[in-house]
Amino acid sequence: MKSKFWIFSLLISTVMIGGCSAGDAQPENESEKNQAMDHTKMKPEQKMGDMEEMEGHMNHVNPPALNDSTEENELAVPPLLEPKDGSYPITAQQGTTEIFEGIQTETYGYNGSFLGPVIRIKRGDAVTFKTRNGLTEPTTFHWHGLDIPGKGDGGPHQIIEPGETKYVKFTVNQEASTLWFHPHQKGITAEQVYKGLAGLIYVEDENSQKLGLPDHYGVNDFPLVFQDRQFDDKNQLNFKAVHNDDGTIGNTLLVNGTLNPKLTVGAEKVRLRLLNGSNARNYTFKLNTGDSFQQIATDGGFLNEPLEMSEITLTPGERAEIIVDFSRQKSDSDIALLNEEDTILLPFKVKKEQTNSAELPESLNDYKVTDEERSLSVSKRLELFGMGKHVTINKKQFDMNRIDFTQKQGETEIWEVYNKPDPMGGMIHPFHIHGTQFKIVSIDGEDPPEILQGWKDTVAIEPGQTVKLAVKFKNKGIYMYHCHLLEHEDNGMMGQVEVN
């Protein structure tokens, strides 16, 4: 019993990092505190369950350190997917991939054995996705960040059985942005993403095409999917062996599925489209030289102007577009993208050739939170709470047969989302809403920082923090909202809004 109290005390006093970051809040009252601390009144099975959760949480106190890239492999650049017969064919399939030299690792992928292509679409286009399940288990195709009718969103209701093909048809009706797609099968989303089901979507529009930004795909415009994984002694992705109910964190970094990557770039301004595609790990990106870079876009579109910064943090599901000016670097420069622990994520090799280094435009967008949106009263309140298998939204876990909220198509409402701390401090929850891009109106009553003053579909909410979002759905249907720690999603930290 003493050892149990020791572990619990250690957890309370430790600051959570990675995908599981703690606040400093205490239990709301003495009754809650006593309930949390007194294990003597619990049944044996309850004690065991709590101890397992504590141990799972402990993995997030000191998450496994990532490997430094040894620069052995040129970064894989996903192929661009072009339409065939008027549609984009996308097949979820399983196979093997040589991640480690000479070893075949069993993996999942879209149109290949590991990860997926980049789908490029344009605003105003009528688009058809031809989705096929080539796996031996059910899956779905969720279009993360896409404004799409609910029947095509790919949530847990839209199951595609093995061998089945379904068509998703819609008209692109949103501004230029970097989105992504992944499965959303109930209870096994985390495992299917972990094995390799993830790809990117580039949305283009007239504005993006006239701004003069770097847009030569694979030359000065690169997608970068960051994922941490843990391999077993046979270099396989044994998800069940490493699974953590508070988010599975690995010790091996893959960028676009490449182990120990490097990226060769020209001596010019280069656009990096960053996706945190991990199940649970956070990344704070910075350059080892201390040089600044410019952020030009959030999840769902351009910022109003380029923002100069020295680092940027993304939680699971979030994206950002940044511009790095390599024209300042010599060909023998030692420059790399690092994580906050100074882990070398992606070294760059700069070509000798001097190429285009035109200035970035001063104006990129006309995004704003309107006075009308600021004056709206809160119509939906959500409380995020818990850890492990006991995560809830408004004290409930996900039920596919229950509609938690309704909203009118085309009407803006204010969602107030509160991350309630628990006796161990609580966790950062990346909160995601399907089928829309929202505006962050305020964080704890204050205007959001400049880097969050743009369209978002996922927002990191810290313990004790309250965020107000202006939410409008352009389409009808049933949409999920949930924590984007994938294991929390699988464990039921999710609800449904019906738009009619």
Coordinates of C-alpha atoms in Angstrom, one line a residue:
M1 CA 0.0 0.0 0.0
K2 CA 2.9 2.4 0.8
S3 CA 4.2 1.9 -2.7
K4 CA 0.9 2.9 -4.2
F5 CA 0.8 6.1 -2.2
W6 CA 4.4 6.8 -3.1
I7 CA 3.6 6.5 -6.9
F8 CA 0.5 8.7 -6.4
S9 CA 2.4 11.4 -4.6
L10 CA 5.1 11.4 -7.2
L11 CA 2.6 11.9 -9.9
I12 CA 1.0 14.8 -8.2
S13 CA 4.3 16.6 -7.7
T14 CA 5.7 16.0 -11.2
V15 CA 5.1 18.3 -14.2
M16 CA 3.6 16.4 -17.1
I17 CA 5.2 16.8 -20.5
G18 CA 4.9 15.5 -24.1
G19 CA 1.3 14.6 -25.0
C20 CA 0.3 14.6 -21.3
S21 CA 1.1 17.9 -19.7
A22 CA -0.1 18.8 -16.2
G23 CA -1.5 21.9 -14.7
D24 CA -1.2 23.0 -11.1
A25 CA -4.9 22.8 -10.1
Q26 CA -5.9 20.9 -6.9
P27 CA -9.0 18.9 -6.1
E28 CA -12.0 21.2 -6.0
N29 CA -12.9 20.1 -2.4
E30 CA -11.9 17.9 0.4
S31 CA -14.3 15.1 -0.6
E32 CA -12.7 14.8 -4.0
K33 CA -9.2 14.8 -2.5
N34 CA -10.1 12.0 0.0
Q35 CA -11.8 10.0 -2.8
A36 CA -8.7 10.3 -4.9
M37 CA -6.2 9.5 -2.1
D38 CA -8.0 6.8 -0.2
H39 CA -7.4 3.5 -1.9
T40 CA -8.3 1.5 1.2
K41 CA -12.0 1.8 0.5
M42 CA -11.7 0.7 -3.1
K43 CA -12.5 -2.8 -4.4
P44 CA -9.4 -4.9 -5.5
E45 CA -10.4 -4.6 -9.2
Q46 CA -10.7 -0.8 -8.8
K47 CA -7.2 -0.6 -7.2
M48 CA -5.7 -2.6 -10.0
G49 CA -7.4 -0.4 -12.7
D50 CA -6.2 2.8 -11.0
M51 CA -2.6 1.5 -10.6
E52 CA -2.6 0.6 -14.3
E53 CA -3.7 4.1 -15.2
M54 CA -1.0 5.6 -12.9
E55 CA 1.6 3.5 -14.5
G56 CA 0.3 4.6 -18.0
H57 CA 0.4 8.2 -16.8
M58 CA 3.9 7.7 -15.5
N59 CA 5.1 7.0 -19.1
H60 CA 4.1 10.5 -19.9
V61 CA 6.0 12.1 -17.0
N62 CA 9.2 11.1 -18.6
P63 CA 8.4 10.1 -22.2
P64 CA 10.9 8.2 -24.1
A65 CA 13.6 10.4 -25.6
L66 CA 13.6 10.5 -29.4
N67 CA 16.6 9.5 -31.5
D68 CA 18.6 12.2 -33.2
S69 CA 18.5 11.8 -37.0
T70 CA 21.8 10.4 -38.3
E71 CA 21.1 11.8 -41.7
E72 CA 21.4 8.5 -43.4
N73 CA 18.3 8.7 -45.7
E74 CA 17.0 11.4 -48.0
L75 CA 13.5 12.3 -46.9
A76 CA 10.7 10.5 -48.8
V77 CA 8.4 13.0 -50.4
P78 CA 4.8 11.5 -50.8
P79 CA 3.6 11.3 -54.4
L80 CA 0.9 13.7 -55.6
L81 CA -2.4 11.9 -56.2
E82 CA -3.9 12.9 -59.6
P83 CA -7.6 12.1 -60.4
K84 CA -8.4 9.1 -62.7
D85 CA -11.6 9.1 -64.6
G86 CA -12.8 12.1 -62.7
S87 CA -12.1 10.7 -59.2
Y88 CA -9.2 10.2 -56.8
P89 CA -8.7 6.5 -56.1
I90 CA -7.6 6.0 -52.5
T91 CA -7.1 2.4 -51.1
A92 CA -6.3 1.5 -47.5
Q93 CA -4.0 -1.4 -47.7
Q94 CA -1.5 -3.5 -45.7
G95 CA 2.0 -4.6 -46.8
T96 CA 5.6 -4.4 -45.7
T97 CA 8.0 -1.5 -45.7
E98 CA 11.8 -1.3 -45.4
I99 CA 12.1 1.2 -42.7
F100 CA 15.3 -0.4 -41.3
E101 CA 17.8 -1.4 -43.9
G102 CA 17.3 -5.0 -45.0
I103 CA 14.2 -5.6 -42.8
Q104 CA 10.6 -5.7 -43.8
T105 CA 8.2 -4.1 -41.3
E106 CA 4.5 -4.9 -41.5
T107 CA 2.7 -1.6 -42.1
Y108 CA -0.5 0.0 -43.4
G109 CA -0.8 2.7 -46.0
Y110 CA -2.9 4.5 -48.6
N111 CA -2.1 3.5 -52.2
G112 CA 1.1 2.0 -50.9
S113 CA 2.5 0.1 -48.0
F114 CA 3.1 3.0 -45.6
L115 CA 1.4 6.4 -45.2
G116 CA -0.3 8.0 -48.1
P117 CA -0.1 10.5 -51.0
V118 CA -0.8 14.2 -51.1
I119 CA -4.2 14.9 -52.6
R120 CA -4.3 18.3 -54.2
I121 CA -7.7 19.9 -54.8
K122 CA -8.9 23.4 -55.6
R123 CA -11.7 25.6 -54.2
G124 CA -14.8 25.3 -56.4
D125 CA -13.9 21.9 -57.8
A126 CA -16.4 19.0 -57.8
V127 CA -14.4 16.2 -56.2
T128 CA -15.0 12.5 -56.0
F129 CA -12.9 10.3 -53.6
K130 CA -13.1 6.6 -54.6
T131 CA -12.3 5.0 -51.2
R132 CA -11.6 1.3 -51.0
N133 CA -10.8 -0.9 -48.0
G134 CA -8.0 -3.3 -48.9
L135 CA -7.4 -4.2 -45.2
T136 CA -8.6 -7.4 -43.4
E137 CA -10.5 -5.2 -40.9
P138 CA -13.1 -2.4 -41.1
T139 CA -11.9 1.2 -41.4
T140 CA -13.2 4.6 -42.3
F141 CA -11.7 7.5 -44.3
H142 CA -11.9 10.8 -42.3
W143 CA -11.0 14.0 -44.0
H144 CA -9.6 16.0 -41.1
G145 CA -10.3 19.7 -41.5
L146 CA -12.4 19.4 -44.6
D147 CA -15.7 21.3 -44.9
I148 CA -17.7 18.3 -46.2
P149 CA -21.3 16.9 -45.7
G150 CA -21.6 14.7 -42.7
K151 CA -22.4 11.6 -44.7
G152 CA -18.9 11.8 -46.3
D153 CA -16.9 13.0 -43.3
G154 CA -15.7 9.5 -42.5
G155 CA -16.5 9.3 -38.8
P156 CA -17.3 6.0 -37.0
H157 CA -20.7 5.8 -38.6
Q158 CA -19.3 5.5 -42.2
I159 CA -17.7 2.1 -41.9
I160 CA -16.1 0.5 -45.0
E161 CA -15.8 -3.3 -44.7
P162 CA -12.8 -5.2 -46.1
G163 CA -13.1 -5.3 -49.9
E164 CA -15.7 -2.6 -50.0
T165 CA -15.5 0.6 -52.2
K166 CA -17.4 3.8 -51.5
Y167 CA -17.6 7.1 -53.3
V168 CA -17.4 10.4 -51.5
K169 CA -18.6 13.4 -53.6
F170 CA -18.5 17.0 -52.6
T171 CA -17.6 20.5 -53.9
V172 CA -14.5 22.1 -52.3
N173 CA -15.8 25.2 -50.4
Q174 CA -13.0 26.5 -48.2
E175 CA -9.8 28.5 -48.6
A176 CA -6.3 27.3 -49.2
S177 CA -5.0 25.1 -46.4
T178 CA -3.1 22.0 -45.5
L179 CA -5.4 19.2 -44.2
W180 CA -4.9 15.5 -43.7
F181 CA -6.8 12.2 -43.8
H182 CA -6.8 9.2 -41.6
P183 CA -9.1 6.4 -40.3
H184 CA -11.7 7.0 -37.6
Q185 CA -12.9 3.5 -36.9
K186 CA -14.5 3.2 -33.4
G187 CA -12.0 1.8 -30.9
I188 CA -9.1 1.2 -33.3
T189 CA -8.3 4.6 -34.7
A190 CA -5.0 4.8 -32.7
E191 CA -3.8 1.5 -33.9
Q192 CA -4.6 2.0 -37.6
V193 CA -2.9 5.4 -37.6
Y194 CA 0.1 4.0 -35.7
K195 CA 0.5 1.3 -38.3
G196 CA 0.6 4.0 -41.1
L197 CA -2.8 5.2 -42.2
A198 CA -2.2 8.9 -42.8
G199 CA -2.0 11.3 -45.7
L200 CA -2.2 15.0 -46.6
I201 CA -4.6 17.2 -48.5
Y202 CA -3.5 20.5 -50.1
V203 CA -6.4 22.8 -50.8
E204 CA -5.6 25.6 -53.3
D205 CA -7.6 28.7 -54.2
E206 CA -7.1 31.9 -56.3
N207 CA -5.5 33.7 -53.4
S208 CA -2.9 31.1 -52.8
Q209 CA -2.0 30.9 -56.4
K210 CA -1.3 34.7 -56.7
L211 CA 0.6 35.2 -53.5
G212 CA 3.9 34.1 -54.9
L213 CA 4.7 31.7 -52.1
P214 CA 7.0 28.8 -52.6
D215 CA 4.8 26.2 -54.3
H216 CA 7.0 23.9 -56.3
Y217 CA 6.1 20.6 -54.8
G218 CA 9.0 18.6 -53.6
V219 CA 11.5 21.4 -54.5
N220 CA 10.6 24.3 -52.3
D221 CA 7.3 23.2 -50.9
F222 CA 7.5 20.1 -48.7
P223 CA 4.9 18.1 -46.6
L224 CA 6.4 17.0 -43.3
V225 CA 4.5 14.3 -41.3
F226 CA 6.1 13.8 -37.8
Q227 CA 5.4 10.6 -36.0
D228 CA 7.0 8.8 -33.1
R229 CA 7.0 5.0 -33.1
Q230 CA 8.4 2.2 -31.0
F231 CA 9.6 -1.0 -32.7
D232 CA 10.0 -4.4 -31.0
D233 CA 13.1 -6.5 -31.1
K234 CA 12.2 -7.7 -34.6
N235 CA 11.7 -4.1 -35.8
Q236 CA 7.9 -4.5 -36.0
L237 CA 5.1 -2.1 -35.0
N238 CA 3.6 -4.2 -32.2
F239 CA 1.0 -1.6 -31.1
K240 CA -0.7 -3.8 -28.5
A241 CA 2.7 -4.3 -26.7
V242 CA 3.4 -0.6 -26.3
H243 CA -0.2 0.7 -26.2
N244 CA -0.8 3.4 -23.5
D245 CA -4.4 4.5 -22.7
D246 CA -3.2 8.1 -22.3
G247 CA -1.5 8.1 -25.7
T248 CA 1.2 5.9 -27.1
I249 CA 4.6 7.5 -27.2
G250 CA 7.6 6.0 -29.1
N251 CA 11.3 6.5 -29.0
T252 CA 11.9 6.4 -32.8
L253 CA 11.1 9.4 -35.0
L254 CA 9.8 9.0 -38.5
V255 CA 9.3 11.9 -40.9
N256 CA 7.2 11.0 -43.9
G257 CA 7.9 7.5 -42.8
T258 CA 11.6 8.0 -43.2
L259 CA 14.0 6.9 -40.5
N260 CA 17.1 9.1 -39.8
P261 CA 16.1 11.6 -42.6
K262 CA 17.8 14.6 -44.1
L263 CA 16.2 17.1 -46.6
T264 CA 18.2 18.6 -49.5
V265 CA 17.0 22.1 -50.3
G266 CA 18.0 25.0 -52.5
A267 CA 19.5 28.3 -51.3
E268 CA 16.0 29.9 -51.3
K269 CA 12.9 30.4 -49.2
V270 CA 11.4 27.0 -48.5
R271 CA 7.8 26.2 -47.4
L272 CA 7.5 23.5 -44.8
R273 CA 4.0 22.2 -44.1
L274 CA 4.2 20.6 -40.6
L275 CA 1.8 18.0 -39.4
N276 CA 1.9 16.5 -35.9
G277 CA 0.7 13.0 -37.0
S278 CA 1.7 11.3 -33.7
N279 CA -0.8 9.6 -31.4
A280 CA 0.2 11.7 -28.4
R281 CA 3.6 13.4 -28.5
N282 CA 3.8 17.2 -28.8
Y283 CA 6.5 18.9 -30.8
T284 CA 8.1 22.3 -30.4
F285 CA 9.9 23.0 -33.6
K286 CA 12.9 25.3 -33.8
L287 CA 16.2 25.7 -35.8
N288 CA 19.5 24.7 -34.2
T289 CA 21.1 27.9 -35.5
G290 CA 18.7 30.0 -33.5
D291 CA 17.5 31.6 -36.7
S292 CA 13.9 32.7 -36.9
F293 CA 11.4 31.6 -39.5
Q294 CA 8.0 32.9 -40.6
Q295 CA 4.7 31.1 -39.9
I296 CA 2.2 31.8 -42.7
A297 CA -0.7 29.4 -42.0
T298 CA -2.6 27.6 -39.3
D299 CA -4.7 24.4 -39.6
G300 CA -7.3 25.9 -41.9
G301 CA -5.8 28.7 -43.8
F302 CA -3.3 31.6 -44.1
L303 CA -2.6 34.0 -41.3
N304 CA -3.2 37.7 -42.1
E305 CA 0.5 38.3 -42.4
P306 CA 3.7 36.3 -42.0
L307 CA 4.7 36.0 -38.3
E308 CA 8.4 35.9 -37.4
M309 CA 9.1 33.4 -34.6
S310 CA 11.9 31.2 -33.2
E311 CA 9.7 28.2 -32.3
I312 CA 6.3 26.7 -32.7
T313 CA 4.5 24.0 -30.8
L314 CA 2.0 21.5 -32.4
T315 CA -0.1 19.0 -30.5
P316 CA -1.5 15.9 -32.2
G317 CA -3.6 16.7 -35.3
E318 CA -2.4 20.4 -35.6
R319 CA -0.7 21.8 -38.7
A320 CA 1.3 24.9 -39.5
E321 CA 3.0 26.2 -42.6
I322 CA 6.4 27.9 -42.1
I323 CA 8.9 29.6 -44.4
V324 CA 12.6 29.0 -43.8
D325 CA 15.1 31.2 -45.7
F326 CA 18.0 29.0 -46.7
S327 CA 19.5 31.7 -48.9
R328 CA 21.3 32.9 -45.8
Q329 CA 23.0 29.5 -45.4
K330 CA 26.2 28.3 -46.9
S331 CA 26.3 24.9 -48.5
D332 CA 28.3 23.5 -45.6
S333 CA 26.0 24.9 -43.0
D334 CA 25.0 22.7 -40.2
I335 CA 21.3 23.5 -40.0
A336 CA 18.5 21.3 -38.7
L337 CA 15.0 21.3 -37.3
L338 CA 15.0 20.4 -33.6
N339 CA 12.5 19.5 -30.9
E340 CA 12.4 21.3 -27.6
E341 CA 14.8 18.8 -26.0
D342 CA 17.3 19.7 -28.9
T343 CA 16.6 16.4 -30.5
I344 CA 17.7 16.6 -34.2
L345 CA 14.5 15.9 -36.1
L346 CA 15.4 16.9 -39.6
P347 CA 18.8 18.1 -40.8
F348 CA 19.0 20.2 -44.0
K349 CA 21.6 20.0 -46.7
V350 CA 21.7 23.3 -48.7
K351 CA 22.6 23.2 -52.4
K352 CA 25.2 25.6 -53.7
E353 CA 23.0 27.1 -56.3
Q354 CA 21.5 30.5 -55.5
T355 CA 17.8 30.5 -56.5
N356 CA 14.7 32.6 -56.0
S357 CA 14.6 34.4 -52.6
A358 CA 11.8 36.9 -53.3
E359 CA 10.3 38.7 -50.3
L360 CA 7.1 37.2 -48.8
P361 CA 4.0 39.2 -49.3
E362 CA 3.0 41.5 -46.4
S363 CA -0.6 40.5 -46.6
L364 CA -1.9 36.9 -46.9
N365 CA -5.5 36.9 -45.7
D366 CA -8.3 39.0 -44.2
Y367 CA -9.2 36.7 -41.3
K368 CA -10.8 38.3 -38.3
V369 CA -13.1 37.6 -35.4
T370 CA -16.0 40.0 -35.9
D371 CA -17.7 42.2 -33.2
E372 CA -20.9 40.2 -33.8
E373 CA -19.1 36.9 -33.0
R374 CA -17.5 38.4 -29.9
S375 CA -21.0 39.6 -28.7
L376 CA -22.6 36.2 -29.1
S377 CA -23.5 34.4 -25.9
V378 CA -22.3 30.9 -25.2
S379 CA -24.7 28.3 -26.5
K380 CA -22.7 25.1 -25.9
R381 CA -20.5 24.3 -22.9
L382 CA -18.2 21.3 -22.8
E383 CA -16.1 20.0 -20.0
L384 CA -13.1 17.8 -20.8
F385 CA -12.0 15.6 -17.9
G386 CA -10.1 12.5 -16.9
M387 CA -7.3 10.2 -18.1
G388 CA -6.9 6.7 -19.5
K389 CA -10.1 4.8 -19.9
H390 CA -12.0 7.2 -17.7
V391 CA -11.9 10.2 -20.0
T392 CA -15.2 12.1 -20.5
I393 CA -16.9 15.1 -22.1
N394 CA -19.6 16.5 -19.9
K395 CA -19.3 13.4 -17.7
K396 CA -20.2 11.2 -20.6
Q397 CA -18.3 8.8 -22.9
F398 CA -19.1 8.4 -26.6
D399 CA -22.3 6.7 -27.6
M400 CA -22.9 6.3 -31.4
N401 CA -26.7 6.3 -30.7
R402 CA -26.7 9.5 -28.8
I403 CA -26.7 13.0 -30.3
D404 CA -25.1 15.4 -27.7
F405 CA -25.8 18.7 -29.5
T406 CA -27.7 20.1 -32.4
Q407 CA -26.9 23.2 -34.5
K408 CA -28.3 25.0 -37.5
Q409 CA -26.5 24.9 -40.8
G410 CA -24.8 28.2 -41.5
E411 CA -25.4 29.7 -38.0
T412 CA -22.4 30.7 -35.8
E413 CA -22.5 29.5 -32.2
I414 CA -20.1 30.0 -29.4
W415 CA -18.7 26.8 -27.9
E416 CA -17.1 27.2 -24.5
V417 CA -14.6 24.3 -23.8
Y418 CA -13.2 23.9 -20.3
N419 CA -10.4 21.4 -19.5
K420 CA -11.1 20.4 -15.9
P421 CA -8.0 19.5 -13.9
D422 CA -7.9 16.3 -11.9
P423 CA -6.1 15.6 -8.6
M424 CA -2.9 14.8 -10.6
G425 CA -3.0 18.1 -12.5
G426 CA -4.7 17.0 -15.7
M427 CA -3.6 16.8 -19.3
I428 CA -3.4 18.9 -22.4
H429 CA -6.3 17.9 -24.6
P430 CA -6.0 18.8 -28.4
F431 CA -9.7 19.5 -29.1
H432 CA -10.9 18.8 -32.6
I433 CA -14.3 19.4 -34.3
H434 CA -15.1 17.6 -37.6
G435 CA -16.5 19.3 -40.7
T436 CA -15.6 22.9 -39.9
Q437 CA -12.9 25.4 -39.4
F438 CA -13.5 27.5 -36.3
K439 CA -12.2 30.8 -34.9
I440 CA -10.7 31.1 -31.4
V441 CA -12.5 34.0 -29.8
S442 CA -10.7 33.9 -26.4
I443 CA -8.6 31.9 -24.1
D444 CA -9.3 32.5 -20.5
G445 CA -11.1 35.7 -21.5
E446 CA -8.1 37.1 -23.4
D447 CA -7.5 37.4 -27.1
P448 CA -5.6 34.4 -28.4
P449 CA -1.9 34.9 -29.4
E450 CA -1.2 35.9 -32.9
I451 CA -0.2 32.4 -34.0
L452 CA -3.7 31.3 -33.2
Q453 CA -5.5 34.1 -35.0
G454 CA -6.4 32.1 -38.0
W455 CA -8.7 29.2 -39.0
K456 CA -8.3 26.2 -36.8
D457 CA -9.9 22.7 -36.5
T458 CA -7.8 21.5 -33.5
V459 CA -6.8 23.6 -30.5
A460 CA -4.6 22.6 -27.5
I461 CA -6.4 23.2 -24.3
E462 CA -4.3 23.2 -21.1
P463 CA -5.6 22.0 -17.7
G464 CA -7.7 24.7 -16.1
Q465 CA -8.0 26.6 -19.3
T466 CA -11.3 27.8 -20.9
V467 CA -11.4 28.4 -24.6
K468 CA -14.3 30.0 -26.6
L469 CA -14.7 29.0 -30.2
A470 CA -16.9 30.6 -32.9
V471 CA -18.2 27.5 -34.8
K472 CA -20.2 27.4 -38.0
F473 CA -21.0 24.4 -40.2
K474 CA -21.5 25.0 -43.9
N475 CA -22.9 21.5 -44.4
K476 CA -25.5 19.3 -42.8
G477 CA -24.9 15.9 -41.1
I478 CA -23.6 14.3 -37.9
Y479 CA -20.0 15.4 -36.9
M480 CA -17.7 14.2 -34.1
Y481 CA -15.9 16.5 -31.7
H482 CA -13.2 14.9 -29.5
C483 CA -9.7 14.9 -28.0
H484 CA -7.1 14.2 -30.6
L485 CA -5.0 12.1 -28.4
L486 CA -6.0 9.1 -30.4
E487 CA -6.2 6.7 -27.4
H488 CA -8.5 9.2 -25.6
E489 CA -10.7 9.3 -28.7
D490 CA -10.8 5.5 -28.8
N491 CA -11.6 5.4 -25.0
G492 CA -14.7 7.5 -25.5
M493 CA -13.6 11.2 -25.1
M494 CA -15.9 12.1 -28.0
G495 CA -19.3 13.4 -28.7
Q496 CA -21.7 14.2 -31.7
V497 CA -23.3 17.3 -33.0
E498 CA -26.1 17.0 -35.6
V499 CA -26.3 19.9 -38.0
N500 CA -29.7 20.4 -39.7

